[in-house]
Short mmCIF file of C-alpha atoms in Angstrom, two decimals:
data_model
loop_
_atom_site.label_atom_id
_atom_site.label_comp_id
_atom_site.label_asym_id
_atom_site.label_seq_id
_atom_site.Cartn_x
_atom_site.Cartn_y
_atom_site.Cartn_z
CA MET A 17 14.75 15.04 -54.13
CA MET A 18 18.01 17.26 -55.14
CA ALA A 19 20.80 14.77 -56.18
CA ILE A 20 24.24 14.88 -54.71
CA ASN A 21 25.52 16.22 -58.72
CA ASP A 22 23.23 18.97 -58.15
CA PHE A 23 26.15 20.43 -55.71
CA ARG A 24 28.60 19.82 -58.75
CA GLY A 25 30.62 23.26 -59.03
CA LEU A 26 29.24 24.88 -55.97
CA GLU A 27 33.02 24.25 -54.65
CA ASP A 28 33.92 27.89 -56.54
CA TYR A 29 31.45 29.67 -53.91
CA PHE A 30 31.69 27.91 -51.25
CA SER A 31 34.14 26.57 -48.88
CA GLU A 32 34.15 22.91 -48.17
CA PRO A 33 32.44 22.86 -45.11
CA ALA A 34 29.36 25.57 -45.85
CA LEU A 35 29.01 22.40 -48.69
CA LEU A 36 28.81 20.17 -46.08
CA ILE A 37 26.18 22.22 -44.05
CA VAL A 38 23.92 22.52 -47.45
CA VAL A 39 23.98 19.09 -48.35
CA PHE A 40 22.61 18.60 -44.25
CA VAL A 41 20.16 20.73 -44.25
CA GLU A 42 18.36 19.33 -47.80
CA PHE A 43 18.29 15.46 -46.28
CA ILE A 44 17.22 16.74 -43.54
CA LYS A 45 14.27 18.37 -45.32
CA SER A 46 14.05 14.78 -47.74
CA TYR A 47 13.89 12.41 -44.07
CA ARG A 48 12.05 15.20 -42.38
CA VAL A 49 9.25 12.74 -41.02
CA ILE A 50 11.73 9.54 -40.24
CA LEU A 51 13.65 11.58 -38.11
CA VAL A 52 10.89 12.70 -36.42
CA CYS A 53 9.60 9.02 -35.78
CA LEU A 54 13.01 8.11 -34.57
CA ILE A 55 13.11 10.69 -32.03
CA VAL A 56 9.93 10.12 -30.67
CA SER A 57 10.37 6.49 -31.13
CA SER A 58 13.58 6.90 -28.80
CA ILE A 59 11.87 9.02 -26.05
CA PHE A 60 9.25 6.54 -25.84
CA ILE A 61 11.38 3.36 -24.84
CA LYS A 62 13.54 5.63 -22.46
CA VAL A 63 10.06 6.81 -20.68
CA PHE A 64 8.67 3.70 -20.66
CA SER A 65 12.76 1.56 -19.79
CA ARG A 66 12.14 4.50 -16.89
CA ILE A 67 8.46 3.83 -15.50
CA ARG A 68 9.20 -0.38 -15.63
CA GLN A 69 12.41 0.19 -14.09
CA PHE A 70 10.03 2.27 -11.39
CA PHE A 71 7.89 -0.58 -11.11
CA ARG A 72 10.27 -3.49 -10.48
CA GLU A 73 12.77 -1.81 -8.52
CA ARG A 74 11.08 -2.70 -5.34
CA ASP A 75 12.19 -6.39 -3.40
CA VAL A 76 8.74 -7.16 -2.97
CA GLU A 77 5.30 -6.54 -4.91
CA PRO A 78 3.95 -3.35 -3.97
CA VAL A 79 0.66 -3.46 -1.43
CA PRO A 80 -1.97 -1.95 -3.10
CA PHE A 81 -3.95 -0.08 -0.68
CA THR A 82 -3.91 2.73 0.93
CA CYS A 83 -4.23 4.22 4.84
CA LEU A 84 -6.82 6.49 3.94
CA TYR A 85 -10.43 4.29 3.21
CA VAL A 86 -13.55 5.56 2.03
CA ASP A 87 -16.27 3.27 3.38
CA ALA A 88 -18.20 3.30 0.36
CA ASP A 89 -19.10 1.51 -3.16
CA ILE A 90 -20.44 1.81 -6.41
CA ASP A 91 -24.28 0.92 -5.54
CA ASP A 92 -23.70 4.22 -2.51
CA ILE A 93 -23.05 6.81 -5.50
CA LYS A 94 -25.63 5.71 -7.39
CA TRP A 95 -28.34 5.85 -4.37
CA VAL A 96 -26.97 9.63 -4.05
CA LEU A 97 -27.50 10.51 -8.10
CA SER A 98 -31.01 8.83 -7.69
CA ALA A 99 -32.12 10.50 -5.04
CA TYR A 100 -30.78 14.31 -6.82
CA ARG A 101 -32.27 13.77 -9.52
CA GLN A 102 -35.72 12.35 -7.90
CA ASN A 103 -35.49 16.07 -5.48
CA TYR A 104 -35.01 18.34 -8.58
CA ARG A 105 -38.58 17.97 -10.04
CA LEU A 106 -40.03 18.26 -6.51
CA THR A 107 -41.73 20.91 -5.72
CA ILE A 108 -41.10 22.95 -2.65
CA ASP A 109 -43.74 21.61 -0.70
CA ASP A 110 -43.35 17.96 -1.70
CA ILE A 111 -39.57 18.61 -0.42
CA HIS A 112 -40.78 19.79 2.93
CA LYS A 113 -43.07 16.93 2.89
CA GLN A 114 -40.04 15.06 2.23
CA ARG A 115 -37.36 16.10 4.87
CA GLY A 116 -39.72 15.44 7.10
CA SER A 117 -40.87 12.09 6.30
CA PHE A 118 -36.48 10.58 6.30
CA PHE A 119 -36.43 13.17 9.56
CA ALA A 120 -38.86 10.94 10.69
CA GLU A 121 -37.46 7.87 10.02
CA ILE A 122 -34.23 8.91 11.47
CA GLU A 123 -35.33 8.95 14.44
CA ASP A 124 -37.40 6.39 14.91
CA ILE A 125 -34.43 3.81 13.91
CA TRP A 126 -32.21 5.95 16.19
CA SER A 127 -34.58 5.73 19.57
CA LYS A 128 -35.54 2.31 19.10
CA THR A 129 -33.88 1.12 22.85
CA THR A 130 -32.74 5.03 23.59
CA SER A 131 -34.13 8.60 23.69
CA PRO A 132 -36.10 9.78 21.50
CA ARG A 133 -34.62 13.12 20.92
CA VAL A 134 -32.90 12.76 17.88
CA ILE A 135 -31.35 15.83 15.90
CA THR A 136 -30.10 15.38 12.56
CA CYS A 137 -27.39 18.23 11.68
CA LEU A 138 -25.07 18.69 9.07
CA SER A 139 -21.47 17.65 10.83
CA LEU A 140 -19.64 17.30 13.80
CA LYS A 141 -19.16 21.43 14.04
CA THR A 142 -22.53 22.03 12.93
CA ALA A 143 -23.37 20.11 16.00
CA LEU A 144 -20.98 21.78 18.54
CA ASP A 145 -21.58 25.82 17.15
CA LEU A 146 -25.58 24.73 17.86
CA PHE A 147 -25.14 23.58 21.65
CA LEU A 148 -23.28 26.92 22.57
CA ARG A 149 -25.15 29.00 21.01
CA VAL A 150 -28.22 27.78 22.84
CA GLN A 151 -26.51 27.58 25.88
CA LYS A 152 -24.91 30.98 26.14
CA TYR A 153 -21.86 30.56 28.43
CA PRO A 154 -20.17 33.62 30.47
CA PRO A 155 -17.20 35.04 28.53
CA ASN A 156 -13.83 33.20 29.18
CA SER A 157 -16.08 30.15 30.71
CA GLU A 158 -13.72 26.66 30.58
CA ILE A 159 -14.61 23.78 28.55
CA ILE A 160 -12.36 20.33 28.83
CA MET A 161 -12.00 17.88 26.06
CA THR A 162 -9.39 15.63 24.90
CA ALA A 163 -6.39 16.61 24.39
CA ILE A 164 -5.71 14.28 20.51
CA ASN A 165 -8.75 16.14 18.74
CA SER A 166 -10.51 18.27 15.61
CA PRO A 167 -8.49 21.79 15.40
CA ASP A 168 -11.35 22.75 14.25
CA LEU A 169 -13.84 22.07 17.59
CA VAL A 170 -11.51 24.07 19.22
CA ARG A 171 -11.77 27.08 16.52
CA ILE A 172 -15.52 27.05 17.03
CA ILE A 173 -14.84 26.65 20.90
CA VAL A 174 -12.83 29.66 21.19
CA HIS A 175 -15.36 31.57 18.25
CA HIS A 176 -17.67 31.80 21.50
CA GLY A 177 -15.84 33.47 23.85
CA LEU A 178 -14.45 30.17 25.71
CA LYS A 179 -11.38 28.66 26.83
CA VAL A 180 -10.46 25.48 26.04
CA ILE A 181 -8.28 22.54 28.59
CA PRO A 182 -6.67 20.35 27.37
CA LEU A 183 -7.15 16.49 28.99
CA ASP A 184 -4.65 14.30 28.61
CA ILE A 185 -5.76 10.65 28.05
CA SER A 186 -3.68 7.56 28.42
CA GLN A 187 -2.36 5.40 25.52
CA HIS A 188 -3.55 1.92 26.42
CA SER A 189 -7.48 2.93 28.27
CA LEU A 190 -7.07 6.24 25.66
CA GLY A 191 -9.79 7.61 29.10
CA ALA A 192 -8.72 10.44 31.29
CA HIS A 193 -6.96 10.07 35.09
CA HIS A 194 -9.69 10.29 37.73
CA VAL A 195 -7.04 12.40 39.73
CA THR A 196 -6.11 14.57 37.33
CA LEU A 197 -9.68 16.10 35.54
CA GLU A 198 -10.60 16.10 38.90
CA ARG A 199 -7.90 18.94 39.49
CA LEU A 200 -8.91 20.65 36.51
CA CYS A 201 -12.40 21.40 37.00
CA THR A 202 -12.70 24.65 38.55
CA GLU A 203 -15.86 27.26 38.90
CA GLN A 204 -15.63 28.29 35.64
CA THR A 205 -16.24 25.08 33.89
CA VAL A 206 -19.17 24.64 32.08
CA ALA A 207 -18.37 21.43 30.32
CA ILE A 208 -15.88 18.29 29.46
CA LEU A 209 -15.79 17.06 25.73
CA PHE A 210 -15.14 13.55 25.84
CA THR A 211 -13.82 12.14 22.25
CA HIS A 212 -13.62 8.56 21.75
CA LEU A 213 -10.44 8.02 19.39
CA PHE A 214 -10.24 4.83 16.65
CA GLY A 215 -12.78 2.81 17.56
CA ASN A 216 -12.18 2.17 20.98
CA MET A 217 -14.00 2.87 24.00
CA ALA A 218 -13.03 4.69 27.07
CA ASP A 219 -14.92 3.87 30.51
CA LEU A 220 -16.93 7.29 31.49
CA ASP A 221 -18.68 6.53 34.31
CA ASP A 222 -16.41 7.45 36.87
CA ALA A 223 -16.01 11.16 34.93
CA ILE A 224 -19.29 11.49 34.31
CA GLU A 225 -20.62 10.74 38.43
CA MET A 226 -17.83 14.30 38.80
CA ALA A 227 -19.07 16.57 36.23
CA HIS A 228 -23.01 15.84 37.06
CA SER A 229 -22.35 16.59 40.88
CA GLN A 230 -20.63 20.04 40.19
CA GLY A 231 -23.40 20.79 37.28
CA ILE A 232 -21.21 20.30 34.50
CA HIS A 233 -22.42 19.02 30.98
CA VAL A 234 -21.14 16.05 29.69
CA LEU A 235 -20.38 16.02 25.94
CA GLU A 236 -19.50 12.78 24.29
CA ASP A 237 -17.99 12.34 21.30
CA CYS A 238 -18.76 8.80 19.67
CA SER A 239 -17.93 9.25 15.72
CA GLN A 240 -14.77 7.16 15.44
CA CYS A 241 -16.79 4.28 17.19
CA TYR A 242 -19.81 4.35 15.28
CA ASP A 243 -20.99 0.03 15.46
CA GLY A 244 -24.53 0.89 13.93
CA PRO A 245 -27.95 2.57 15.03
CA GLU A 246 -27.54 0.91 18.07
CA SER A 247 -24.16 2.06 19.14
CA ARG A 248 -23.42 1.97 22.75
CA TYR A 249 -22.74 5.41 24.76
CA ASN A 250 -23.02 6.73 28.13
CA SER A 251 -26.37 6.84 28.63
CA GLU A 252 -25.86 9.86 31.50
CA SER A 253 -23.75 11.75 28.88
CA ASP A 254 -25.98 15.44 28.36
CA LEU A 255 -25.25 15.62 24.36
CA VAL A 256 -24.11 12.41 22.49
CA PHE A 257 -22.43 12.97 18.61
CA PHE A 258 -22.24 10.86 16.26
CA ASP A 259 -20.56 11.97 13.02
CA PHE A 260 -20.98 10.45 8.93
CA ASP A 261 -17.59 12.84 7.76
CA VAL A 262 -15.94 11.66 4.62
CA VAL A 263 -13.17 9.12 6.48
CA ARG A 264 -16.04 7.38 8.81
CA SER A 265 -17.34 4.19 9.07
CA CYS A 266 -20.84 3.78 7.71
CA THR A 267 -19.76 7.43 5.88
CA ALA A 268 -22.69 9.13 3.81
CA PHE A 269 -19.73 11.90 2.51
CA GLY A 270 -21.29 14.42 5.52
CA GLY A 271 -24.36 14.54 8.11
CA ALA A 272 -24.31 13.84 11.91
CA VAL A 273 -26.46 12.73 14.57
CA ILE A 274 -26.91 14.02 18.02
CA LYS A 275 -28.60 12.40 21.74
CA VAL A 276 -30.04 15.10 23.33
CA LYS A 277 -30.61 13.86 26.83
CA ASP A 278 -32.27 16.77 28.14
CA SER A 279 -35.81 17.52 26.90
CA MET A 280 -35.76 21.38 27.95
CA LEU A 281 -32.49 21.89 25.85
CA PHE A 282 -33.65 19.51 23.03
CA ASN A 283 -36.41 22.15 22.37
CA LYS A 284 -34.51 25.11 22.27
CA MET A 285 -31.76 23.70 19.64
CA HIS A 286 -34.16 21.71 17.30
CA ILE A 287 -36.03 25.29 17.33
CA LEU A 288 -32.66 26.93 16.08
CA HIS A 289 -31.98 24.39 13.82
CA ASP A 290 -34.82 24.87 12.22
CA SER A 291 -34.34 28.19 11.53
CA TYR A 292 -30.85 27.40 9.59
CA PRO A 293 -31.53 27.45 5.64
CA ILE A 294 -31.21 23.97 3.40
CA GLN A 295 -27.46 23.61 2.22
CA ARG A 296 -27.64 23.20 -2.04
CA GLU A 297 -28.29 19.58 -2.77
CA PHE A 298 -25.29 20.38 -5.43
CA ASN A 299 -22.96 21.35 -3.13
CA TYR A 300 -23.63 17.65 -1.43
CA VAL A 301 -23.54 15.46 -4.99
CA SER A 302 -20.13 16.93 -6.10
CA LEU A 303 -18.76 16.77 -2.56
CA ALA A 304 -20.09 13.12 -2.62
CA MET A 305 -18.75 12.41 -6.40
CA THR A 306 -15.79 13.59 -5.84
CA THR A 307 -14.40 11.63 -3.09
CA PHE A 308 -15.77 8.50 -4.17
CA MET A 309 -13.98 9.40 -7.29
CA VAL A 310 -10.65 10.19 -5.66
CA GLY A 311 -11.55 7.30 -3.26
CA SER A 312 -11.64 4.30 -5.90
CA LEU A 313 -8.23 4.98 -7.53
CA LEU A 314 -6.39 4.99 -3.98
CA ARG A 315 -7.69 1.77 -4.42
CA ARG A 316 -6.26 0.63 -8.29
CA LYS A 317 -2.77 -1.30 -7.81
CA LEU A 318 -2.19 0.96 -11.18
CA ALA A 319 -3.45 4.14 -10.12
CA LEU A 320 -1.22 3.82 -7.02
CA ARG A 321 2.01 2.74 -8.89
CA LEU A 322 1.61 6.04 -11.38
CA PHE A 323 0.95 8.35 -8.72
CA ARG A 324 3.85 7.29 -7.05
CA TYR A 325 5.76 7.69 -9.99
CA LEU A 326 4.08 11.21 -11.52
CA GLY A 327 5.73 12.30 -7.24
CA SER A 328 8.58 11.10 -7.65
CA VAL A 329 9.29 13.46 -11.09
CA VAL A 330 7.43 16.03 -10.03
CA GLY A 331 9.53 16.18 -6.00
CA PHE A 332 6.30 15.93 -3.88
CA ASP A 333 4.49 12.90 -2.67
CA LEU A 334 1.35 13.11 -5.06
CA LEU A 335 -0.21 10.59 -3.00
CA GLU A 336 -0.57 12.87 0.30
CA ARG A 337 -1.69 15.76 -2.02
CA ILE A 338 -4.68 13.30 -3.06
CA LYS A 339 -5.02 12.16 -0.18
CA GLN A 340 -6.01 16.21 1.43
CA ILE A 341 -9.05 16.34 -0.88
CA LEU A 342 -10.53 13.71 1.25
CA ILE A 343 -9.64 14.66 5.09
CA THR A 344 -9.91 18.59 4.22
CA ASP A 345 -13.46 21.02 4.11
CA ARG A 346 -13.12 23.59 2.39
CA SER A 347 -17.44 24.11 2.69
CA GLN A 348 -17.02 24.26 6.41
CA VAL A 349 -14.13 27.05 7.14
CA LEU A 350 -16.31 29.74 7.73
CA ILE A 351 -18.59 30.27 10.44
CA ARG A 352 -21.89 30.78 8.49
CA ASN A 353 -21.75 27.88 6.43
CA LEU A 354 -21.90 25.37 9.68
CA ARG A 355 -25.61 27.07 10.40
CA GLU A 356 -27.20 25.14 7.39
CA GLN A 357 -29.59 22.26 7.26
CA PRO A 358 -28.33 18.88 5.78
CA PRO A 359 -30.14 18.74 1.94
CA THR A 360 -32.81 16.84 0.90
CA THR A 361 -30.09 14.09 -0.51
CA LEU A 362 -27.85 14.14 2.28
CA LEU A 363 -30.83 12.62 4.79
CA SER A 364 -32.84 10.25 2.14
CA PHE A 365 -28.96 8.46 2.18
CA LEU A 366 -28.60 9.00 5.72
CA ALA A 367 -31.54 7.19 6.43
CA LYS A 368 -30.97 4.54 3.80
CA ARG A 369 -27.36 3.75 5.67
CA PHE A 370 -28.83 3.17 8.28
CA SER A 371 -31.60 1.28 7.98
CA HIS A 372 -29.37 -1.15 5.46
CA PHE A 373 -26.76 -1.01 8.21
CA ASP A 374 -24.83 -4.73 7.92
CA SER A 375 -23.38 -5.60 11.42
CA ALA A 376 -21.66 -8.65 9.79
CA ILE A 377 -19.35 -5.55 8.05
CA LEU A 378 -18.40 -4.49 11.14
CA GLY A 379 -17.59 -7.70 12.17
CA GLU A 380 -14.75 -8.18 9.34
CA THR A 381 -13.47 -5.63 9.82
CA ASN A 382 -12.75 -5.92 13.67
CA ALA A 383 -11.35 -9.90 12.45
CA VAL A 384 -8.85 -8.24 9.94
CA CYS A 385 -7.41 -6.02 12.19
CA GLU A 386 -7.26 -8.25 14.84
CA TYR A 387 -5.95 -10.83 12.58
CA VAL A 388 -3.21 -8.10 12.34
CA CYS A 389 -2.76 -7.25 15.63
CA GLU A 390 -1.76 -10.48 16.76
CA ARG A 391 1.03 -11.08 13.87
CA LEU A 392 2.36 -7.28 15.07
CA PRO A 393 5.81 -7.64 16.55
CA PRO A 394 6.35 -6.05 20.48
CA THR A 395 7.78 -3.15 19.14
CA ALA A 396 5.05 -1.56 17.34
CA GLY A 397 3.05 -0.47 20.62
CA GLN A 398 -0.70 -0.94 20.22
CA ILE A 399 -3.38 1.82 20.78
CA GLY A 400 -6.56 1.08 23.58
CA LEU A 401 -5.58 -2.47 24.68
CA LYS A 402 -7.60 -2.05 27.85
CA ALA A 403 -10.11 0.19 26.33
CA MET A 404 -13.95 -0.45 27.97
CA LYS A 405 -14.72 -1.71 24.28
CA ARG A 406 -12.25 -2.75 21.63
CA GLY A 407 -13.10 -1.39 18.14
CA TYR A 408 -11.06 -0.44 14.82
CA TRP A 409 -11.07 2.38 13.17
CA LEU A 410 -7.94 3.50 10.91
CA PHE A 411 -4.99 0.70 12.11
CA PRO A 412 -2.51 3.81 13.87
CA ILE A 413 0.34 1.68 15.87
CA LEU A 414 3.51 3.52 17.74
CA VAL A 415 6.85 3.08 16.72
CA ASP A 416 9.79 5.26 17.58
CA ASP A 417 11.86 7.68 14.77
CA PRO A 418 8.08 6.89 12.88
CA ASP A 419 9.35 9.33 9.96
CA LYS A 420 12.51 6.40 9.03
CA VAL A 421 9.68 3.51 9.66
CA ILE A 422 7.78 5.25 7.21
CA THR A 423 10.60 6.04 4.70
CA HIS A 424 12.14 2.23 4.74
CA LEU A 425 7.95 1.40 4.42
CA ASN A 426 6.97 3.24 1.56
CA LYS A 427 10.14 1.43 -0.01
CA LEU A 428 9.26 -2.04 0.63
CA GLY A 429 5.54 -1.15 -0.85
CA VAL A 430 3.34 -0.65 2.43
CA ASN A 431 2.28 2.60 1.83
CA ALA A 432 2.07 4.22 5.66
CA ALA A 433 1.67 7.36 6.19
CA ARG A 434 1.77 10.13 9.20
CA SER A 435 -1.50 11.39 9.57
CA ILE A 436 -4.25 11.49 7.00
CA VAL A 437 -7.02 12.65 9.60
CA ASP A 438 -7.59 16.07 11.11
CA LEU A 439 -6.28 15.36 14.44
CA GLN A 440 -4.01 16.90 16.83
CA VAL A 441 -2.58 17.54 20.05
CA ILE A 442 -4.31 20.74 22.22
CA ALA A 443 -1.83 22.32 23.66
CA HIS A 444 -1.25 25.49 25.11
CA GLU A 445 1.02 26.66 22.37
CA GLU A 446 -1.17 26.70 19.78
CA HIS A 447 -2.70 30.16 19.27
CA TYR A 448 -6.44 29.17 17.30
CA ASP A 449 -8.72 32.26 15.72
CA THR A 450 -11.82 33.60 17.38
CA ASP A 451 -13.47 34.23 14.43
CA LEU A 452 -13.52 31.73 11.69
CA SER A 453 -14.93 34.03 9.13
CA GLY A 454 -11.45 35.45 9.13
CA PRO A 455 -8.36 34.65 8.85
CA GLU A 456 -6.14 37.87 10.77
CA SER A 457 -9.19 37.81 13.96
CA PRO A 458 -7.42 38.19 17.15
CA SER A 459 -6.94 34.93 18.90
CA PHE A 460 -7.89 33.81 22.34
CA GLY A 461 -5.57 30.93 22.63
CA LEU A 462 -5.42 28.03 24.77
CA SER A 463 -5.94 28.41 28.88
CA ARG A 464 -2.43 27.71 30.59
CA ASN A 465 -3.18 24.80 33.39
CA GLU A 466 -0.25 22.77 35.47
CA TYR A 467 -1.00 19.37 34.07
CA PRO A 468 -0.09 19.51 30.36
CA PRO A 469 -1.35 16.78 28.12
CA ASP A 470 2.32 15.41 27.65
CA GLU A 471 1.04 11.46 27.11
CA SER A 472 -1.38 12.90 24.40
CA ARG A 473 1.93 14.15 23.06
CA ASN A 474 3.71 11.46 22.79
CA ILE A 475 0.72 9.46 20.79
CA MET A 476 0.81 12.01 18.45
CA GLU A 477 4.70 12.05 17.68
CA ARG A 478 5.19 8.52 17.82
CA LEU A 479 2.11 7.22 15.54
CA ILE A 480 1.68 5.92 11.75
CA PHE A 481 -1.06 4.70 10.24
CA LEU A 482 -0.94 1.15 8.46
CA PRO A 483 -3.13 0.54 5.21
CA VAL A 484 -5.35 -2.62 7.13
CA HIS A 485 -9.15 -2.56 6.43
CA LYS A 486 -11.69 -5.17 5.46
CA HIS A 487 -10.36 -5.15 1.45
CA VAL A 488 -7.56 -5.95 2.59
CA THR A 489 -6.96 -9.94 1.32
CA GLN A 490 -5.01 -12.29 3.53
CA TYR A 491 -1.61 -12.49 1.93
CA TYR A 492 -1.64 -8.74 1.45
CA LEU A 493 -1.80 -8.41 5.43
CA ASP A 494 1.16 -10.78 5.49
CA GLU A 495 3.07 -9.12 3.61
CA ILE A 496 2.62 -5.74 5.89
CA CYS A 497 3.44 -7.42 9.40
CA LEU A 498 6.80 -8.70 7.88
CA ALA A 499 7.25 -5.42 6.39
CA VAL A 500 7.27 -4.03 9.40
CA GLU A 501 9.23 -6.39 11.21
CA ILE A 502 11.90 -6.29 9.15
CA VAL A 503 11.99 -2.55 9.46
CA LEU A 504 11.79 -2.13 12.99
CA ASN A 505 14.16 -4.31 13.78
CA LYS A 506 16.60 -3.30 11.26
CA LEU A 507 15.97 0.02 12.81
CA ALA A 508 16.38 -1.16 16.50
CA ILE A 509 20.30 -2.94 15.25
CA MET A 510 21.07 0.54 13.48
CA ARG A 511 20.18 2.50 16.70
CA LYS A 512 22.61 -0.13 18.58
CA TYR A 513 25.12 -0.01 16.62
CA LYS A 514 25.27 3.30 16.88
CA SER A 515 25.08 3.98 20.36
CA SER A 516 27.99 1.53 20.84
CA LEU A 517 30.47 4.04 19.10
CA THR A 518 29.24 6.60 21.09
CA ILE A 519 30.93 7.81 24.45
CA HIS A 520 29.38 10.12 26.77
CA GLY A 521 32.22 12.74 27.44
CA PRO A 522 31.98 16.06 30.43
CA TYR A 523 31.05 18.43 27.26
CA GLY A 524 28.79 15.84 25.55
CA PRO A 525 28.53 12.51 23.40
CA ILE A 526 32.03 11.94 21.75
CA LEU A 527 31.63 10.14 18.71
CA ASN A 528 34.09 6.28 18.91
CA LYS A 529 35.06 5.37 15.29
CA PRO A 530 36.89 2.28 15.44
CA ALA A 531 40.70 2.59 13.13
CA ARG A 532 39.87 2.01 9.42
CA ASN A 533 42.86 -0.76 9.71
CA ALA A 534 41.92 -2.35 13.07
CA ALA A 535 39.31 -6.22 11.77
CA SER A 536 35.96 -4.72 12.64
CA LYS A 537 33.02 -7.26 13.27
CA ARG A 538 30.76 -4.37 11.88
CA LYS A 539 27.36 -5.70 10.88
CA GLN A 540 26.21 -4.22 7.81
CA VAL A 541 22.80 -4.40 6.95
CA SER A 542 20.68 -3.80 3.82
CA PHE A 543 16.61 -2.47 4.12
CA SER A 544 15.32 -5.41 1.41
CA PRO A 545 12.47 -8.44 2.31
CA THR A 546 15.59 -10.52 3.25
CA VAL A 547 18.00 -9.81 6.37
CA THR A 548 21.50 -9.10 5.10
CA VAL A 549 24.00 -9.29 7.61
CA ARG A 550 27.73 -9.33 6.61
CA SER A 551 30.61 -8.64 8.63
CA ALA A 552 33.66 -5.90 7.42
CA SER A 553 36.52 -8.72 8.21
CA THR A 554 34.62 -11.28 6.10
CA ALA A 555 34.52 -9.09 2.86
CA ARG A 556 37.63 -7.81 2.86
CA ASN A 557 38.71 -11.47 2.72
CA GLN A 558 36.59 -12.43 -0.10
CA GLN A 559 38.40 -9.77 -1.38
CA GLN A 560 41.55 -10.57 -1.31
CA ASN A 561 41.13 -13.99 -2.59
#
């Protein structure tokens, strides 16, 4: 190290500031390792303090669960990998024999108490497209479908040159009004697609009787109310769909089962389905692995906190982006990808799920959801209270100002969500591509009618989801109920206070602001676990004292 004495005599060549700079540079060169360590340690301490502050800034302990739940465990993914490894070593003839045995096993399980006519497809969208290809309805024919539905199903129907008529449903029964359905049916109506929503099953006896009297096919989607291979459905329905996509109960990461009533229709669909190519095994296994890993991360408390913190730093909701991986099916965007048979690994996993189905697990889920329903405040609207069969798939509630409710629930540590499934209101204002193979294809849109789905639109505008499922413990269930009650009550107080300050004049509402000098009894409400109510006059008296 250069000593200070080495700089003596330089005063004649350098000015004093320049000499100081030279000394500073030499000092940095000598102790650069120590300086770098100090800078890195200070940055680490600052970042660690920010993360610690973020984790401790909540008034209550965050609920370590999300609304989106993947109903699979490590044993299921081990089964998928084991089946994939076994199928990889088989010859083509052995694979065909094994596929036939899996198809027969699934048919035997599903035909114990009902019709033996069962078709195992790649997905619900594949099943609907298969039915429409066989039927070959005339162009511009109409299909009535439940107004709250998947937009992908609408695109498939419109792709076949058909029109969609939205059918409004009731909030309490989740069924259609018989008079409205009867008026929507015309000479151009060829089929009605009923979708049972959120685990509840509506009564369709009168609707099916009316439809069959006019020669209209009835399609029943029971994917959201599945409760085992012996699931209850209307035996008079022409087609019944059971989908086992990622977010379904008893998920198989894909696959669907169709129950066909008519034998001639079954033979046509079966022959056409056998002509489809088989989907690649790797595509299914990679989807299952990705879904399972993302779903496992969403169950970890530390991962949820880390995602929330990184989202706040980056500036967008990282959890919502991750959830899109689960609910977005990118492999079936094109119509040609719909027309494939399920891979052998998927067939083996479906057979395993059906044969080992435990109804006691479903009872645990229902018990957890009923526990929360009994403890929710009256201001939290519930769906399907008067349904024919009460069930639970996810946990939706209806609230006013859903965006504000979700924001305040998230502040209290409850990971509520606005939409976690691909469900929308099917209304005539929307337009859908008629050709799923290209984004710039023309669109027919939806057929207008005199009975818009107003009640369905009201449901979707007020709908939020809570993190309630069988893995949530009672402690966190009570915390969720308490947080919902706090948020809804305080938002109601704030709305009532703002309405008291508004005077409706001849040209619209006028904000009536109280004078600043007048003694005001205005209440201040803070969003914390304990309700804080304080009058402004009391606060001023405390300041004066």
